[in-house]
mmCIF file of C-alpha atoms in Angstrom:
data_model
loop_
_atom_site.group_PDB
_atom_site.id
_atom_site.type_symbol
_atom_site.label_atom_id
_atom_site.label_comp_id
_atom_site.label_asym_id
_atom_site.label_seq_id
_atom_site.Cartn_x
_atom_site.Cartn_y
_atom_site.Cartn_z
ATOM 1 C CA UNK N 1432 -0.188 0.022 0.128
ATOM 2 C CA UNK N 1433 3.079 1.883 0.147
ATOM 3 C CA UNK N 1434 3.538 2.341 -3.752
ATOM 4 C CA UNK N 1435 3.306 5.419 -5.165
ATOM 5 C CA UNK N 1436 -0.600 5.955 -6.654
ATOM 6 C CA UNK N 1437 -1.454 6.123 -10.136
ATOM 7 C CA UNK N 1438 -2.657 9.356 -11.537
ATOM 8 C CA UNK N 1439 -6.347 7.836 -11.674
ATOM 9 C CA UNK N 1440 -5.881 6.964 -7.704
ATOM 10 C CA UNK N 1441 -5.072 10.651 -6.990
ATOM 11 C CA UNK N 1442 -6.800 11.310 -4.050
ATOM 12 C CA UNK N 1443 -9.466 13.941 -4.954
ATOM 13 C CA UNK N 1444 -8.677 16.213 -2.377
ATOM 14 C CA UNK N 1445 -5.728 16.571 -3.688
ATOM 15 C CA UNK N 1446 -7.112 17.146 -7.037
ATOM 16 C CA UNK N 1447 -9.780 20.052 -5.990
ATOM 17 C CA UNK N 1448 -7.416 22.338 -4.778
ATOM 18 C CA UNK N 1449 -5.859 22.361 -7.959
ATOM 19 C CA UNK N 1450 -8.411 21.918 -10.184
ATOM 20 C CA UNK N 1451 -9.785 25.440 -8.077
ATOM 21 C CA UNK N 1452 -6.760 27.502 -8.956
ATOM 22 C CA UNK N 1453 -6.943 26.106 -12.893
ATOM 23 C CA UNK N 1454 -10.558 27.424 -12.773
ATOM 24 C CA UNK N 1455 -9.527 30.757 -11.625
ATOM 25 C CA UNK N 1456 -6.645 31.077 -14.099
ATOM 26 C CA UNK N 1457 -6.695 33.075 -17.355
ATOM 27 C CA UNK N 1458 -4.811 33.582 -20.162
ATOM 28 C CA UNK N 1459 -4.207 37.765 -21.253
ATOM 29 C CA UNK N 1460 -3.659 38.199 -25.119
ATOM 30 C CA UNK N 1461 -1.926 41.189 -26.645
ATOM 31 C CA UNK N 1462 -0.130 42.112 -23.525
ATOM 32 C CA UNK N 1463 2.680 44.571 -23.940
ATOM 33 C CA UNK N 1464 5.813 43.059 -23.506
ATOM 34 C CA UNK N 1465 7.435 45.647 -21.274
ATOM 35 C CA UNK N 1466 4.716 45.614 -18.569
ATOM 36 C CA UNK N 1467 5.776 43.959 -15.789
ATOM 37 C CA UNK N 1468 3.836 41.093 -13.768
ATOM 38 C CA UNK N 1469 3.454 43.921 -10.654
ATOM 39 C CA UNK N 1470 1.636 46.020 -13.192
ATOM 40 C CA UNK N 1471 -0.435 42.901 -14.294
ATOM 41 C CA UNK N 1472 -1.280 41.883 -10.822
ATOM 42 C CA UNK N 1473 -2.379 45.579 -9.507
ATOM 43 C CA UNK N 1474 -4.491 45.943 -12.303
ATOM 44 C CA UNK N 1475 -6.643 42.882 -11.733
ATOM 45 C CA UNK N 1476 -6.639 43.401 -8.061
ATOM 46 C CA UNK N 1477 -9.777 45.498 -8.573
ATOM 47 C CA UNK N 1478 -11.489 42.485 -9.536
ATOM 48 C CA UNK N 1479 -10.295 40.568 -6.062
ATOM 49 C CA UNK N 1480 -7.336 38.847 -4.334
ATOM 50 C CA UNK N 1481 -5.146 37.881 -7.492
ATOM 51 C CA UNK N 1482 -2.410 34.808 -6.276
ATOM 52 C CA UNK N 1483 -0.270 34.572 -9.217
ATOM 53 C CA UNK N 1484 0.506 37.080 -12.344
ATOM 54 C CA UNK N 1485 3.011 36.469 -14.868
ATOM 55 C CA UNK N 1486 4.266 37.899 -18.157
ATOM 56 C CA UNK N 1487 6.005 35.872 -20.995
ATOM 57 C CA UNK N 1488 7.989 38.947 -22.405
ATOM 58 C CA UNK N 1489 8.998 37.432 -24.983
ATOM 59 C CA UNK N 1490 5.750 36.226 -26.430
ATOM 60 C CA UNK N 1491 3.508 38.881 -25.890
ATOM 61 C CA UNK N 1492 0.802 37.400 -23.363
ATOM 62 C CA UNK N 1493 0.637 36.340 -20.283
ATOM 63 C CA UNK N 1494 -1.546 34.881 -16.707
ATOM 64 C CA UNK N 1495 -3.346 36.003 -13.927
ATOM 65 C CA UNK N 1496 -4.410 33.545 -11.623
ATOM 66 C CA UNK N 1497 -7.228 34.817 -8.743
ATOM 67 C CA UNK N 1498 -7.830 33.115 -5.308
ATOM 68 C CA UNK N 1499 -11.171 32.605 -5.900
ATOM 69 C CA UNK N 1500 -13.356 31.451 -9.231
ATOM 70 C CA UNK N 1501 -15.778 34.217 -8.640
ATOM 71 C CA UNK N 1502 -13.077 36.823 -9.200
ATOM 72 C CA UNK N 1503 -11.728 35.573 -12.099
ATOM 73 C CA UNK N 1504 -15.738 35.622 -13.720
ATOM 74 C CA UNK N 1505 -15.568 38.962 -12.395
ATOM 75 C CA UNK N 1506 -12.706 39.607 -14.816
ATOM 76 C CA UNK N 1507 -13.945 37.601 -17.560
ATOM 77 C CA UNK N 1508 -17.214 39.974 -18.245
ATOM 78 C CA UNK N 1509 -14.558 42.504 -19.904
ATOM 79 C CA UNK N 1510 -12.777 40.379 -22.128
ATOM 80 C CA UNK N 1511 -11.014 43.332 -23.378
ATOM 81 C CA UNK N 1512 -9.466 45.351 -21.179
ATOM 82 C CA UNK N 1513 -6.524 48.141 -20.804
ATOM 83 C CA UNK N 1514 -3.484 46.947 -18.977
ATOM 84 C CA UNK N 1515 -0.650 49.572 -19.013
ATOM 85 C CA UNK N 1516 -1.452 51.414 -21.890
ATOM 86 C CA UNK N 1517 -2.350 48.452 -24.149
ATOM 87 C CA UNK N 1518 -5.516 46.582 -25.315
ATOM 88 C CA UNK N 1519 -5.302 42.863 -24.397
ATOM 89 C CA UNK N 1520 -7.726 40.144 -24.523
ATOM 90 C CA UNK N 1521 -8.957 37.997 -21.219
ATOM 91 C CA UNK N 1522 -9.659 34.651 -21.655
ATOM 92 C CA UNK N 1523 -9.770 31.709 -19.418
ATOM 93 C CA UNK N 1524 -6.630 29.669 -19.570
ATOM 94 C CA UNK N 1525 -8.169 26.324 -20.705
ATOM 95 C CA UNK N 1526 -6.240 23.156 -19.357
ATOM 96 C CA UNK N 1527 -3.430 25.047 -17.659
ATOM 97 C CA UNK N 1528 -3.922 24.105 -13.979
ATOM 98 C CA UNK N 1529 -0.497 22.218 -13.727
ATOM 99 C CA UNK N 1530 2.554 24.495 -13.932
ATOM 100 C CA UNK N 1531 5.446 24.418 -16.046
ATOM 101 C CA UNK N 1532 4.907 21.673 -18.174
ATOM 102 C CA UNK N 1533 7.091 22.496 -20.895
ATOM 103 C CA UNK N 1534 9.779 19.816 -20.477
ATOM 104 C CA UNK N 1535 8.517 17.063 -22.304
ATOM 105 C CA UNK N 1536 8.636 15.687 -25.313
ATOM 106 C CA UNK N 1537 7.039 16.785 -28.400
ATOM 107 C CA UNK N 1538 4.358 14.747 -28.973
ATOM 108 C CA UNK N 1539 2.451 14.205 -25.496
ATOM 109 C CA UNK N 1540 3.264 18.126 -24.767
ATOM 110 C CA UNK N 1541 1.020 18.732 -27.709
ATOM 111 C CA UNK N 1542 -1.789 18.173 -24.832
ATOM 112 C CA UNK N 1543 -0.445 21.523 -23.275
ATOM 113 C CA UNK N 1544 -3.020 24.025 -24.002
ATOM 114 C CA UNK N 1545 -5.869 21.223 -24.862
ATOM 115 C CA UNK N 1546 -9.000 20.965 -23.542
ATOM 116 C CA UNK N 1547 -9.675 18.571 -26.100
ATOM 117 C CA UNK N 1548 -13.574 19.741 -27.145
ATOM 118 C CA UNK N 1549 -13.660 19.092 -30.833
ATOM 119 C CA UNK N 1550 -13.820 22.553 -32.401
ATOM 120 C CA UNK N 1551 -12.554 23.988 -36.130
ATOM 121 C CA UNK N 1552 -11.009 26.906 -34.811
ATOM 122 C CA UNK N 1553 -7.290 28.086 -33.118
ATOM 123 C CA UNK N 1554 -6.445 30.604 -31.232
ATOM 124 C CA UNK N 1555 -2.866 31.355 -31.909
ATOM 125 C CA UNK N 1556 -0.980 34.015 -29.356
ATOM 126 C CA UNK N 1557 2.580 35.204 -28.826
ATOM 127 C CA UNK N 1558 2.790 36.256 -32.768
ATOM 128 C CA UNK N 1559 5.266 38.699 -33.733
ATOM 129 C CA UNK N 1560 4.088 42.182 -34.566
ATOM 130 C CA UNK N 1561 4.893 41.208 -38.014
ATOM 131 C CA UNK N 1562 2.878 38.551 -39.174
ATOM 132 C CA UNK N 1563 -0.149 39.135 -41.316
ATOM 133 C CA UNK N 1564 -3.345 36.980 -42.221
ATOM 134 C CA UNK N 1565 -1.629 35.438 -45.061
ATOM 135 C CA UNK N 1566 1.535 34.696 -42.779
ATOM 136 C CA UNK N 1567 -1.274 32.545 -40.402
ATOM 137 C CA UNK N 1568 -2.729 31.021 -43.577
ATOM 138 C CA UNK N 1569 0.259 29.873 -45.324
ATOM 139 C CA UNK N 1570 1.640 28.488 -42.115
ATOM 140 C CA UNK N 1571 -1.438 26.647 -40.544
ATOM 141 C CA UNK N 1572 -2.687 25.710 -44.050
ATOM 142 C CA UNK N 1573 -0.394 23.029 -44.159
ATOM 143 C CA UNK N 1574 -2.752 21.175 -41.845
ATOM 144 C CA UNK N 1575 -5.668 21.322 -43.752
ATOM 145 C CA UNK N 1576 -8.611 23.411 -45.456
ATOM 146 C CA UNK N 1577 -8.380 27.020 -43.657
ATOM 147 C CA UNK N 1578 -11.568 29.070 -44.217
ATOM 148 C CA UNK N 1579 -10.393 31.843 -42.201
ATOM 149 C CA UNK N 1580 -7.466 33.665 -40.724
ATOM 150 C CA UNK N 1581 -7.163 36.642 -39.021
ATOM 151 C CA UNK N 1582 -4.299 38.914 -36.834
ATOM 152 C CA UNK N 1583 -6.365 40.751 -34.294
ATOM 153 C CA UNK N 1584 -5.107 44.706 -34.654
ATOM 154 C CA UNK N 1585 -5.635 47.534 -32.635
ATOM 155 C CA UNK N 1586 -8.633 49.569 -33.867
ATOM 156 C CA UNK N 1587 -6.581 52.877 -33.220
ATOM 157 C CA UNK N 1588 -3.164 52.353 -34.039
ATOM 158 C CA UNK N 1589 -3.743 49.465 -36.493
ATOM 159 C CA UNK N 1590 -0.775 47.194 -35.270
ATOM 160 C CA UNK N 1591 -1.013 43.588 -34.371
ATOM 161 C CA UNK N 1592 -2.084 42.958 -30.899
ATOM 162 C CA UNK N 1593 -0.536 39.957 -30.772
ATOM 163 C CA UNK N 1594 -2.660 36.900 -31.269
ATOM 164 C CA UNK N 1595 -5.350 35.787 -34.427
ATOM 165 C CA UNK N 1596 -7.633 33.446 -35.335
ATOM 166 C CA UNK N 1597 -7.401 30.249 -37.340
ATOM 167 C CA UNK N 1598 -10.475 28.450 -38.870
ATOM 168 C CA UNK N 1599 -10.545 25.140 -40.593
ATOM 169 C CA UNK N 1600 -13.548 23.685 -42.537
ATOM 170 C CA UNK N 1601 -13.570 20.724 -40.216
ATOM 171 C CA UNK N 1602 -12.044 20.142 -36.447
ATOM 172 C CA UNK N 1603 -9.576 16.962 -37.942
ATOM 173 C CA UNK N 1604 -7.240 19.493 -38.378
ATOM 174 C CA UNK N 1605 -6.966 21.669 -35.261
ATOM 175 C CA UNK N 1606 -6.495 18.014 -33.538
ATOM 176 C CA UNK N 1607 -3.196 17.901 -35.264
ATOM 177 C CA UNK N 1608 -2.221 21.375 -34.944
ATOM 178 C CA UNK N 1609 -2.644 20.547 -31.027
ATOM 179 C CA UNK N 1610 -0.505 17.588 -31.556
ATOM 180 C CA UNK N 1611 2.261 19.577 -32.414
ATOM 181 C CA UNK N 1612 1.709 22.242 -29.977
ATOM 182 C CA UNK N 1613 5.624 22.666 -28.483
ATOM 183 C CA UNK N 1614 7.054 22.788 -31.967
ATOM 184 C CA UNK N 1615 4.765 25.642 -33.766
ATOM 185 C CA UNK N 1616 7.175 28.399 -34.442
ATOM 186 C CA UNK N 1617 6.579 30.985 -37.093
ATOM 187 C CA UNK N 1618 9.441 33.559 -37.846
ATOM 188 C CA UNK N 1619 11.473 32.001 -35.730
ATOM 189 C CA UNK N 1620 9.259 32.701 -32.600
ATOM 190 C CA UNK N 1621 7.310 29.995 -30.842
ATOM 191 C CA UNK N 1622 3.302 30.545 -30.815
ATOM 192 C CA UNK N 1623 0.690 29.451 -28.512
ATOM 193 C CA UNK N 1624 -1.690 26.970 -30.002
ATOM 194 C CA UNK N 1625 -5.418 26.545 -28.322
ATOM 195 C CA UNK N 1626 -8.987 25.400 -29.212
ATOM 196 C CA UNK N 1627 -11.124 28.168 -29.918
ATOM 197 C CA UNK N 1628 -13.713 27.283 -27.838
ATOM 198 C CA UNK N 1629 -17.525 29.249 -27.709
ATOM 199 C CA UNK N 1630 -18.700 29.996 -24.723
ATOM 200 C CA UNK N 1631 -21.726 27.956 -24.432
ATOM 201 C CA UNK N 1632 -19.721 24.674 -25.197
ATOM 202 C CA UNK N 1633 -17.522 25.310 -22.361
ATOM 203 C CA UNK N 1634 -17.469 22.653 -19.957
ATOM 204 C CA UNK N 1635 -19.392 23.897 -16.794
ATOM 205 C CA UNK N 1636 -17.889 24.451 -13.604
ATOM 206 C CA UNK N 1637 -18.271 21.662 -10.889
ATOM 207 C CA UNK N 1638 -20.536 23.151 -8.761
ATOM 208 C CA UNK N 1639 -18.612 22.973 -5.516
ATOM 209 C CA UNK N 1640 -19.720 25.532 -2.708
ATOM 210 C CA UNK N 1641 -17.183 28.212 -2.414
ATOM 211 C CA UNK N 1642 -14.840 28.812 0.801
ATOM 212 C CA UNK N 1643 -12.158 31.192 -0.595
ATOM 213 C CA UNK N 1644 -9.741 28.656 0.096
ATOM 214 C CA UNK N 1645 -7.681 28.482 3.268
ATOM 215 C CA UNK N 1646 -5.591 30.606 4.851
ATOM 216 C CA UNK N 1647 -2.401 29.597 3.372
ATOM 217 C CA UNK N 1648 -1.894 33.221 2.717
ATOM 218 C CA UNK N 1649 1.434 33.380 0.129
ATOM 219 C CA UNK N 1650 2.206 36.195 0.206
ATOM 220 C CA UNK N 1651 4.746 38.814 1.019
ATOM 221 C CA UNK N 1652 8.384 38.108 -0.638
ATOM 222 C CA UNK N 1653 9.397 41.695 0.064
ATOM 223 C CA UNK N 1654 10.966 43.682 -2.817
#
């Protein structure tokens, strides 16, 4: 009985905390690479206590994790926000509960941002500024027949916001894209691909009553 448990037999109390954190984690697209995580934390603290904030400086996106799902929902209610003078997109960080994850080998790490729900549309984050709709179309056309490819642009400046969407004529090319999750590079830069799932098809959040999570206050590293 001292053998290490397999994944399937992980005790539920060990996973609920992780799962709750994963459910309260949001993806921030199109963020200014010079923005610090402290600025992100300060901005989103107006919705509720933030347990973690990170900016992927060289990729143009970041993540913020709230201590409660309700506060994450409050932030999601404003899907476009201005942080540090830059318009950003606020979305669910699907399937990103586990930290890190990068190290693994190519094929399996395809599940990195993968929720597994069938969809014909892919979100592409961390795009270099110069990437155009045609660049997306030519790169992702290798996976299947594309019906639409668009890089999202700032309405005022016309500059790329660092992310876009690719839509195929059927879901199966999206599966292939996700299998190559860790290998997508455009103009020499890794880009993050996720299934783009309409909100009405998102899996429902588990109905576990509130409790704002225990007294483990992670606070305070000075400076």
